[in-house]
């Protein structure tokens, strides 16, 4: 296969926007026939439990 990928600035911008501000999670790029067709962002948010807030158990690892 001698096909080279060309990086469309619009897609690079969309990827950068998907990565911006994400602290925990993933960004998945879906490719069909050698072309980007979809970007999926899964973000995880972690919250401290009431026991931890009251000083009961250790700290939340971030």
Coordinates of C-alpha atoms in Angstrom, one line a residue:
X1 CA 0.0 0.0 0.0
X2 CA 1.6 3.2 -1.1
X3 CA -1.2 5.5 0.0
X4 CA -0.1 8.4 2.3
X5 CA -2.4 10.0 4.8
X6 CA -3.0 13.7 4.2
X7 CA -3.9 15.7 7.4
X8 CA -6.9 17.9 6.7
X9 CA -6.5 21.0 9.0
X10 CA -10.3 20.8 9.8
X11 CA -9.9 17.2 11.2
X12 CA -6.8 18.2 13.1
X13 CA -8.8 21.0 14.7
X14 CA -11.7 18.7 15.6
X15 CA -9.2 16.2 17.2
X16 CA -7.5 19.0 19.2
X17 CA -11.0 20.2 20.4
X18 CA -11.9 16.7 21.5
X19 CA -8.6 16.5 23.5
X20 CA -9.0 20.0 25.1
X21 CA -9.9 20.0 28.7
X22 CA -10.2 16.2 29.1
X23 CA -8.7 15.0 32.3
X24 CA -9.7 11.3 32.4
X25 CA -11.2 9.4 29.5
X26 CA -10.4 8.6 25.9
X27 CA -10.7 10.0 22.3
X28 CA -11.3 7.4 19.6
X29 CA -10.8 8.2 15.9
X30 CA -12.9 6.1 13.6
X31 CA -11.5 5.5 10.1
X32 CA -13.3 4.0 7.1
X33 CA -11.5 3.4 3.8
X34 CA -8.5 5.4 5.0
X35 CA -10.5 8.5 5.9
X36 CA -11.6 9.8 9.3
X37 CA -15.3 9.6 9.6
X38 CA -16.0 10.0 13.3
X39 CA -14.4 11.2 16.5
X40 CA -15.7 9.8 19.8
X41 CA -14.9 11.3 23.2
X42 CA -15.6 9.5 26.4
X43 CA -14.9 11.6 29.5
X44 CA -14.9 10.2 33.0
X45 CA -15.7 12.4 36.0
X46 CA -14.7 11.4 39.5
X47 CA -16.4 12.6 42.6
X48 CA -15.5 12.2 46.2
X49 CA -17.8 10.2 48.4
X50 CA -19.6 11.7 51.4
X51 CA -17.4 9.6 53.7
X52 CA -14.2 11.0 52.2
X53 CA -15.6 14.5 52.4
X54 CA -16.3 14.0 56.1
X55 CA -12.7 12.8 56.7
X56 CA -13.6 9.1 57.0
X57 CA -11.3 7.4 54.4
X58 CA -8.1 8.6 52.6
X59 CA -8.1 10.8 49.6
X60 CA -9.4 10.4 46.1
X61 CA -6.6 9.6 43.7
X62 CA -6.7 12.0 40.7

